[in-house]
Amino acid sequence: MFKNTNGFNMNFMILIIYAVLAIMLLTRIVKGIKAKKELKGEVNEFQKKSSPFEFVLVIMLFVIGIFNFVQAPKTNMFYSIIIGVMMLVIAIFFLLNAKGKVRVAENAILADGQLVHYKQLKRWGFDKESGELVMLVKVDQREEQRVVRTKNEDINEINRLIRKYKLGK
């Protein structure tokens, strides 16, 4: 389909980009599953808040992926089938990432596949308008800011649990 005069196939390059993206998303899912096993004691789960952008992106990936997959036999484009399948796989992985949960346990917080132990948590707060939990985390001698979208109705309970487990209050 997209071939330049040097014989470089752009479809192959697009396929590599999609494969790397799928691997990144799958890695995040696997890390979250492994980190979930490290949570100790009582584990409270809260549904993450999805953004409209995430919803639109997943729908676009599904629609374009299905279109590529359906159109491929009509155009004899082998790469269109593979790219269509990869787009559907990415959409599923992205949906699984977006619909993840925020888990607040006695020893740590797990969100977006990242485990934050309370000894790493330096500060936290909530943006009440967007419902985001904002954490300042110390990792390997440097501080990082991590943001997790939560539902507004869960803010007080999440804050109460963090105060209980981090501060003993």
JSON list of C-alpha atoms in Angstrom, two decimals:
[
{"chain": "A", "resi": 1, "resn": "MET", "atom": "CA", "xyz": [0.00, 0.00, 0.00]},
{"chain": "A", "resi": 2, "resn": "PHE", "atom": "CA", "xyz": [2.50, 2.66, 1.16]},
{"chain": "A", "resi": 3, "resn": "LYS", "atom": "CA", "xyz": [5.74, 1.80, -0.59]},
{"chain": "A", "resi": 4, "resn": "ASN", "atom": "CA", "xyz": [8.34, 4.33, -1.49]},
{"chain": "A", "resi": 5, "resn": "THR", "atom": "CA", "xyz": [10.89, 4.00, -4.28]},
{"chain": "A", "resi": 6, "resn": "ASN", "atom": "CA", "xyz": [13.49, 2.45, -1.98]},
{"chain": "A", "resi": 7, "resn": "GLY", "atom": "CA", "xyz": [11.18, -0.49, -1.26]},
{"chain": "A", "resi": 8, "resn": "PHE", "atom": "CA", "xyz": [10.53, 0.56, 2.34]},
{"chain": "A", "resi": 9, "resn": "ASN", "atom": "CA", "xyz": [7.10, -0.66, 3.37]},
{"chain": "A", "resi": 10, "resn": "MET", "atom": "CA", "xyz": [5.29, 1.85, 5.58]},
{"chain": "A", "resi": 11, "resn": "ASN", "atom": "CA", "xyz": [2.66, -0.76, 6.53]},
{"chain": "A", "resi": 12, "resn": "PHE", "atom": "CA", "xyz": [5.41, -2.83, 8.14]},
{"chain": "A", "resi": 13, "resn": "MET", "atom": "CA", "xyz": [6.57, 0.22, 10.09]},
{"chain": "A", "resi": 14, "resn": "ILE", "atom": "CA", "xyz": [2.99, 0.96, 11.24]},
{"chain": "A", "resi": 15, "resn": "LEU", "atom": "CA", "xyz": [2.65, -2.67, 12.30]},
{"chain": "A", "resi": 16, "resn": "ILE", "atom": "CA", "xyz": [5.83, -2.40, 14.39]},
{"chain": "A", "resi": 17, "resn": "ILE", "atom": "CA", "xyz": [4.53, 0.75, 16.08]},
{"chain": "A", "resi": 18, "resn": "TYR", "atom": "CA", "xyz": [1.21, -0.97, 16.90]},
{"chain": "A", "resi": 19, "resn": "ALA", "atom": "CA", "xyz": [3.04, -4.04, 18.20]},
{"chain": "A", "resi": 20, "resn": "VAL", "atom": "CA", "xyz": [5.20, -1.91, 20.52]},
{"chain": "A", "resi": 21, "resn": "LEU", "atom": "CA", "xyz": [2.11, -0.09, 21.79]},
{"chain": "A", "resi": 22, "resn": "ALA", "atom": "CA", "xyz": [0.30, -3.40, 22.41]},
{"chain": "A", "resi": 23, "resn": "ILE", "atom": "CA", "xyz": [3.33, -4.75, 24.30]},
{"chain": "A", "resi": 24, "resn": "MET", "atom": "CA", "xyz": [3.51, -1.60, 26.44]},
{"chain": "A", "resi": 25, "resn": "LEU", "atom": "CA", "xyz": [-0.18, -1.85, 27.36]},
{"chain": "A", "resi": 26, "resn": "LEU", "atom": "CA", "xyz": [0.08, -5.59, 28.04]},
{"chain": "A", "resi": 27, "resn": "THR", "atom": "CA", "xyz": [3.14, -5.00, 30.22]},
{"chain": "A", "resi": 28, "resn": "ARG", "atom": "CA", "xyz": [1.18, -2.50, 32.30]},
{"chain": "A", "resi": 29, "resn": "ILE", "atom": "CA", "xyz": [-1.65, -5.02, 32.75]},
{"chain": "A", "resi": 30, "resn": "VAL", "atom": "CA", "xyz": [0.76, -7.80, 33.76]},
{"chain": "A", "resi": 31, "resn": "LYS", "atom": "CA", "xyz": [2.62, -5.51, 36.19]},
{"chain": "A", "resi": 32, "resn": "GLY", "atom": "CA", "xyz": [-0.72, -4.62, 37.80]},
{"chain": "A", "resi": 33, "resn": "ILE", "atom": "CA", "xyz": [-1.64, -8.29, 38.20]},
{"chain": "A", "resi": 34, "resn": "LYS", "atom": "CA", "xyz": [1.74, -9.07, 39.78]},
{"chain": "A", "resi": 35, "resn": "ALA", "atom": "CA", "xyz": [1.61, -6.00, 42.03]},
{"chain": "A", "resi": 36, "resn": "LYS", "atom": "CA", "xyz": [-1.89, -6.95, 43.20]},
{"chain": "A", "resi": 37, "resn": "LYS", "atom": "CA", "xyz": [-0.35, -10.02, 44.86]},
{"chain": "A", "resi": 38, "resn": "GLU", "atom": "CA", "xyz": [1.84, -7.73, 46.99]},
{"chain": "A", "resi": 39, "resn": "LEU", "atom": "CA", "xyz": [-1.13, -5.99, 48.60]},
{"chain": "A", "resi": 40, "resn": "LYS", "atom": "CA", "xyz": [-1.54, -7.05, 52.22]},
{"chain": "A", "resi": 41, "resn": "GLY", "atom": "CA", "xyz": [-4.40, -6.96, 54.71]},
{"chain": "A", "resi": 42, "resn": "GLU", "atom": "CA", "xyz": [-7.71, -5.39, 53.91]},
{"chain": "A", "resi": 43, "resn": "VAL", "atom": "CA", "xyz": [-7.88, -4.24, 50.27]},
{"chain": "A", "resi": 44, "resn": "ASN", "atom": "CA", "xyz": [-10.47, -1.65, 49.29]},
{"chain": "A", "resi": 45, "resn": "GLU", "atom": "CA", "xyz": [-11.26, -1.30, 45.58]},
{"chain": "A", "resi": 46, "resn": "PHE", "atom": "CA", "xyz": [-12.55, 1.79, 43.82]},
{"chain": "A", "resi": 47, "resn": "GLN", "atom": "CA", "xyz": [-13.52, 2.11, 40.17]},
{"chain": "A", "resi": 48, "resn": "LYS", "atom": "CA", "xyz": [-11.37, 4.56, 38.20]},
{"chain": "A", "resi": 49, "resn": "LYS", "atom": "CA", "xyz": [-13.10, 7.43, 36.45]},
{"chain": "A", "resi": 50, "resn": "SER", "atom": "CA", "xyz": [-12.84, 7.17, 32.68]},
{"chain": "A", "resi": 51, "resn": "SER", "atom": "CA", "xyz": [-12.35, 10.27, 30.60]},
{"chain": "A", "resi": 52, "resn": "PRO", "atom": "CA", "xyz": [-14.37, 11.02, 27.47]},
{"chain": "A", "resi": 53, "resn": "PHE", "atom": "CA", "xyz": [-11.09, 11.01, 25.53]},
{"chain": "A", "resi": 54, "resn": "GLU", "atom": "CA", "xyz": [-10.42, 7.39, 26.53]},
{"chain": "A", "resi": 55, "resn": "PHE", "atom": "CA", "xyz": [-13.91, 6.38, 25.45]},
{"chain": "A", "resi": 56, "resn": "VAL", "atom": "CA", "xyz": [-13.57, 8.11, 22.06]},
{"chain": "A", "resi": 57, "resn": "LEU", "atom": "CA", "xyz": [-10.12, 6.59, 21.52]},
{"chain": "A", "resi": 58, "resn": "VAL", "atom": "CA", "xyz": [-11.35, 3.04, 22.21]},
{"chain": "A", "resi": 59, "resn": "ILE", "atom": "CA", "xyz": [-14.34, 3.51, 19.88]},
{"chain": "A", "resi": 60, "resn": "MET", "atom": "CA", "xyz": [-12.09, 4.88, 17.13]},
{"chain": "A", "resi": 61, "resn": "LEU", "atom": "CA", "xyz": [-9.65, 1.99, 17.50]},
{"chain": "A", "resi": 62, "resn": "PHE", "atom": "CA", "xyz": [-12.48, -0.53, 17.28]},
{"chain": "A", "resi": 63, "resn": "VAL", "atom": "CA", "xyz": [-14.15, 1.13, 14.28]},
{"chain": "A", "resi": 64, "resn": "ILE", "atom": "CA", "xyz": [-10.94, 1.63, 12.29]},
{"chain": "A", "resi": 65, "resn": "GLY", "atom": "CA", "xyz": [-9.66, -1.82, 13.25]},
{"chain": "A", "resi": 66, "resn": "ILE", "atom": "CA", "xyz": [-12.88, -3.50, 12.09]},
{"chain": "A", "resi": 67, "resn": "PHE", "atom": "CA", "xyz": [-12.87, -1.39, 8.91]},
{"chain": "A", "resi": 68, "resn": "ASN", "atom": "CA", "xyz": [-9.29, -2.48, 8.12]},
{"chain": "A", "resi": 69, "resn": "PHE", "atom": "CA", "xyz": [-10.13, -6.09, 8.85]},
{"chain": "A", "resi": 70, "resn": "VAL", "atom": "CA", "xyz": [-13.29, -6.07, 6.69]},
{"chain": "A", "resi": 71, "resn": "GLN", "atom": "CA", "xyz": [-11.77, -4.12, 3.79]},
{"chain": "A", "resi": 72, "resn": "ALA", "atom": "CA", "xyz": [-8.59, -6.21, 3.55]},
{"chain": "A", "resi": 73, "resn": "PRO", "atom": "CA", "xyz": [-10.02, -9.14, 1.52]},
{"chain": "A", "resi": 74, "resn": "LYS", "atom": "CA", "xyz": [-11.51, -6.69, -0.99]},
{"chain": "A", "resi": 75, "resn": "THR", "atom": "CA", "xyz": [-8.18, -4.98, -1.58]},
{"chain": "A", "resi": 76, "resn": "ASN", "atom": "CA", "xyz": [-5.84, -8.00, -1.19]},
{"chain": "A", "resi": 77, "resn": "MET", "atom": "CA", "xyz": [-3.90, -6.12, 1.44]},
{"chain": "A", "resi": 78, "resn": "PHE", "atom": "CA", "xyz": [-2.27, -8.60, 3.82]},
{"chain": "A", "resi": 79, "resn": "TYR", "atom": "CA", "xyz": [-1.07, -5.84, 6.13]},
{"chain": "A", "resi": 80, "resn": "SER", "atom": "CA", "xyz": [-4.58, -4.42, 6.48]},
{"chain": "A", "resi": 81, "resn": "ILE", "atom": "CA", "xyz": [-5.75, -7.63, 8.13]},
{"chain": "A", "resi": 82, "resn": "ILE", "atom": "CA", "xyz": [-2.83, -7.66, 10.56]},
{"chain": "A", "resi": 83, "resn": "ILE", "atom": "CA", "xyz": [-3.12, -3.94, 11.29]},
{"chain": "A", "resi": 84, "resn": "GLY", "atom": "CA", "xyz": [-6.87, -4.32, 11.85]},
{"chain": "A", "resi": 85, "resn": "VAL", "atom": "CA", "xyz": [-6.30, -7.15, 14.31]},
{"chain": "A", "resi": 86, "resn": "MET", "atom": "CA", "xyz": [-3.56, -5.19, 16.07]},
{"chain": "A", "resi": 87, "resn": "MET", "atom": "CA", "xyz": [-5.87, -2.18, 16.42]},
{"chain": "A", "resi": 88, "resn": "LEU", "atom": "CA", "xyz": [-8.56, -4.39, 17.97]},
{"chain": "A", "resi": 89, "resn": "VAL", "atom": "CA", "xyz": [-6.01, -5.91, 20.37]},
{"chain": "A", "resi": 90, "resn": "ILE", "atom": "CA", "xyz": [-4.76, -2.43, 21.35]},
{"chain": "A", "resi": 91, "resn": "ALA", "atom": "CA", "xyz": [-8.36, -1.28, 21.90]},
{"chain": "A", "resi": 92, "resn": "ILE", "atom": "CA", "xyz": [-9.00, -4.23, 24.23]},
{"chain": "A", "resi": 93, "resn": "PHE", "atom": "CA", "xyz": [-5.76, -3.66, 26.16]},
{"chain": "A", "resi": 94, "resn": "PHE", "atom": "CA", "xyz": [-6.45, 0.07, 26.38]},
{"chain": "A", "resi": 95, "resn": "LEU", "atom": "CA", "xyz": [-9.99, -0.61, 27.62]},
{"chain": "A", "resi": 96, "resn": "LEU", "atom": "CA", "xyz": [-8.65, -2.98, 30.30]},
{"chain": "A", "resi": 97, "resn": "ASN", "atom": "CA", "xyz": [-6.16, -0.30, 31.40]},
{"chain": "A", "resi": 98, "resn": "ALA", "atom": "CA", "xyz": [-8.78, 2.44, 31.44]},
{"chain": "A", "resi": 99, "resn": "LYS", "atom": "CA", "xyz": [-11.29, 0.35, 33.40]},
{"chain": "A", "resi": 100, "resn": "GLY", "atom": "CA", "xyz": [-8.78, -0.68, 36.05]},
{"chain": "A", "resi": 101, "resn": "LYS", "atom": "CA", "xyz": [-9.34, -0.12, 39.73]},
{"chain": "A", "resi": 102, "resn": "VAL", "atom": "CA", "xyz": [-7.67, 1.90, 42.43]},
{"chain": "A", "resi": 103, "resn": "ARG", "atom": "CA", "xyz": [-6.81, -0.43, 45.29]},
{"chain": "A", "resi": 104, "resn": "VAL", "atom": "CA", "xyz": [-6.02, 0.94, 48.73]},
{"chain": "A", "resi": 105, "resn": "ALA", "atom": "CA", "xyz": [-4.55, -1.71, 51.01]},
{"chain": "A", "resi": 106, "resn": "GLU", "atom": "CA", "xyz": [-2.94, -1.67, 54.43]},
{"chain": "A", "resi": 107, "resn": "ASN", "atom": "CA", "xyz": [0.58, -1.61, 52.97]},
{"chain": "A", "resi": 108, "resn": "ALA", "atom": "CA", "xyz": [0.24, 0.22, 49.63]},
{"chain": "A", "resi": 109, "resn": "ILE", "atom": "CA", "xyz": [-1.87, 1.83, 46.92]},
{"chain": "A", "resi": 110, "resn": "LEU", "atom": "CA", "xyz": [-2.16, 0.14, 43.52]},
{"chain": "A", "resi": 111, "resn": "ALA", "atom": "CA", "xyz": [-3.32, 2.17, 40.52]},
{"chain": "A", "resi": 112, "resn": "ASP", "atom": "CA", "xyz": [-2.49, 2.06, 36.82]},
{"chain": "A", "resi": 113, "resn": "GLY", "atom": "CA", "xyz": [-0.28, -0.97, 37.36]},
{"chain": "A", "resi": 114, "resn": "GLN", "atom": "CA", "xyz": [1.96, 0.92, 39.78]},
{"chain": "A", "resi": 115, "resn": "LEU", "atom": "CA", "xyz": [2.36, 0.01, 43.43]},
{"chain": "A", "resi": 116, "resn": "VAL", "atom": "CA", "xyz": [3.03, 2.85, 45.88]},
{"chain": "A", "resi": 117, "resn": "HIS", "atom": "CA", "xyz": [4.07, 1.76, 49.36]},
{"chain": "A", "resi": 118, "resn": "TYR", "atom": "CA", "xyz": [3.17, 4.21, 52.08]},
{"chain": "A", "resi": 119, "resn": "LYS", "atom": "CA", "xyz": [6.83, 4.79, 52.96]},
{"chain": "A", "resi": 120, "resn": "GLN", "atom": "CA", "xyz": [7.29, 6.08, 49.37]},
{"chain": "A", "resi": 121, "resn": "LEU", "atom": "CA", "xyz": [4.24, 8.35, 49.57]},
{"chain": "A", "resi": 122, "resn": "LYS", "atom": "CA", "xyz": [5.42, 11.82, 50.61]},
{"chain": "A", "resi": 123, "resn": "ARG", "atom": "CA", "xyz": [2.24, 13.84, 49.97]},
{"chain": "A", "resi": 124, "resn": "TRP", "atom": "CA", "xyz": [-1.16, 13.33, 48.44]},
{"chain": "A", "resi": 125, "resn": "GLY", "atom": "CA", "xyz": [-4.21, 15.37, 47.68]},
{"chain": "A", "resi": 126, "resn": "PHE", "atom": "CA", "xyz": [-7.29, 15.48, 45.51]},
{"chain": "A", "resi": 127, "resn": "ASP", "atom": "CA", "xyz": [-8.41, 17.77, 42.73]},
{"chain": "A", "resi": 128, "resn": "LYS", "atom": "CA", "xyz": [-12.08, 17.90, 43.64]},
{"chain": "A", "resi": 129, "resn": "GLU", "atom": "CA", "xyz": [-13.16, 19.20, 40.22]},
{"chain": "A", "resi": 130, "resn": "SER", "atom": "CA", "xyz": [-11.55, 16.45, 38.17]},
{"chain": "A", "resi": 131, "resn": "GLY", "atom": "CA", "xyz": [-11.60, 13.78, 40.89]},
{"chain": "A", "resi": 132, "resn": "GLU", "atom": "CA", "xyz": [-7.87, 13.11, 40.53]},
{"chain": "A", "resi": 133, "resn": "LEU", "atom": "CA", "xyz": [-5.73, 11.68, 43.31]},
{"chain": "A", "resi": 134, "resn": "VAL", "atom": "CA", "xyz": [-2.37, 13.43, 43.07]},
{"chain": "A", "resi": 135, "resn": "MET", "atom": "CA", "xyz": [0.54, 11.72, 44.84]},
{"chain": "A", "resi": 136, "resn": "LEU", "atom": "CA", "xyz": [4.11, 12.82, 45.36]},
{"chain": "A", "resi": 137, "resn": "VAL", "atom": "CA", "xyz": [6.13, 9.60, 45.47]},
{"chain": "A", "resi": 138, "resn": "LYS", "atom": "CA", "xyz": [9.81, 9.10, 46.26]},
{"chain": "A", "resi": 139, "resn": "VAL", "atom": "CA", "xyz": [11.34, 6.56, 43.88]},
{"chain": "A", "resi": 140, "resn": "ASP", "atom": "CA", "xyz": [15.09, 5.89, 43.71]},
{"chain": "A", "resi": 141, "resn": "GLN", "atom": "CA", "xyz": [16.23, 9.18, 45.29]},
{"chain": "A", "resi": 142, "resn": "ARG", "atom": "CA", "xyz": [13.91, 11.31, 43.16]},
{"chain": "A", "resi": 143, "resn": "GLU", "atom": "CA", "xyz": [10.35, 12.48, 43.56]},
{"chain": "A", "resi": 144, "resn": "GLU", "atom": "CA", "xyz": [7.64, 11.75, 40.99]},
{"chain": "A", "resi": 145, "resn": "GLN", "atom": "CA", "xyz": [4.13, 13.06, 40.74]},
{"chain": "A", "resi": 146, "resn": "ARG", "atom": "CA", "xyz": [1.52, 10.41, 39.94]},
{"chain": "A", "resi": 147, "resn": "VAL", "atom": "CA", "xyz": [-2.05, 11.22, 39.04]},
{"chain": "A", "resi": 148, "resn": "VAL", "atom": "CA", "xyz": [-4.93, 8.75, 39.21]},
{"chain": "A", "resi": 149, "resn": "ARG", "atom": "CA", "xyz": [-8.47, 9.55, 38.09]},
{"chain": "A", "resi": 150, "resn": "THR", "atom": "CA", "xyz": [-11.01, 8.61, 40.77]},
{"chain": "A", "resi": 151, "resn": "LYS", "atom": "CA", "xyz": [-14.71, 9.14, 41.09]},
{"chain": "A", "resi": 152, "resn": "ASN", "atom": "CA", "xyz": [-15.72, 12.22, 43.07]},
{"chain": "A", "resi": 153, "resn": "GLU", "atom": "CA", "xyz": [-17.92, 10.16, 45.40]},
{"chain": "A", "resi": 154, "resn": "ASP", "atom": "CA", "xyz": [-14.88, 8.02, 46.39]},
{"chain": "A", "resi": 155, "resn": "ILE", "atom": "CA", "xyz": [-12.54, 10.89, 47.29]},
{"chain": "A", "resi": 156, "resn": "ASN", "atom": "CA", "xyz": [-13.43, 11.07, 51.00]},
{"chain": "A", "resi": 157, "resn": "GLU", "atom": "CA", "xyz": [-13.21, 7.30, 51.52]},
{"chain": "A", "resi": 158, "resn": "ILE", "atom": "CA", "xyz": [-9.89, 6.99, 49.67]},
{"chain": "A", "resi": 159, "resn": "ASN", "atom": "CA", "xyz": [-8.48, 9.91, 51.67]},
{"chain": "A", "resi": 160, "resn": "ARG", "atom": "CA", "xyz": [-9.73, 8.36, 54.94]},
{"chain": "A", "resi": 161, "resn": "LEU", "atom": "CA", "xyz": [-8.06, 5.04, 54.12]},
{"chain": "A", "resi": 162, "resn": "ILE", "atom": "CA", "xyz": [-4.74, 6.64, 53.12]},
{"chain": "A", "resi": 163, "resn": "ARG", "atom": "CA", "xyz": [-4.74, 8.66, 56.35]},
{"chain": "A", "resi": 164, "resn": "LYS", "atom": "CA", "xyz": [-5.54, 5.51, 58.31]},
{"chain": "A", "resi": 165, "resn": "TYR", "atom": "CA", "xyz": [-2.80, 3.36, 56.76]},
{"chain": "A", "resi": 166, "resn": "LYS", "atom": "CA", "xyz": [-0.14, 6.06, 56.22]},
{"chain": "A", "resi": 167, "resn": "LEU", "atom": "CA", "xyz": [-0.61, 8.15, 59.34]},
{"chain": "A", "resi": 168, "resn": "GLY", "atom": "CA", "xyz": [-2.40, 5.73, 61.66]},
{"chain": "A", "resi": 169, "resn": "LYS", "atom": "CA", "xyz": [-5.31, 8.18, 62.10]}
]
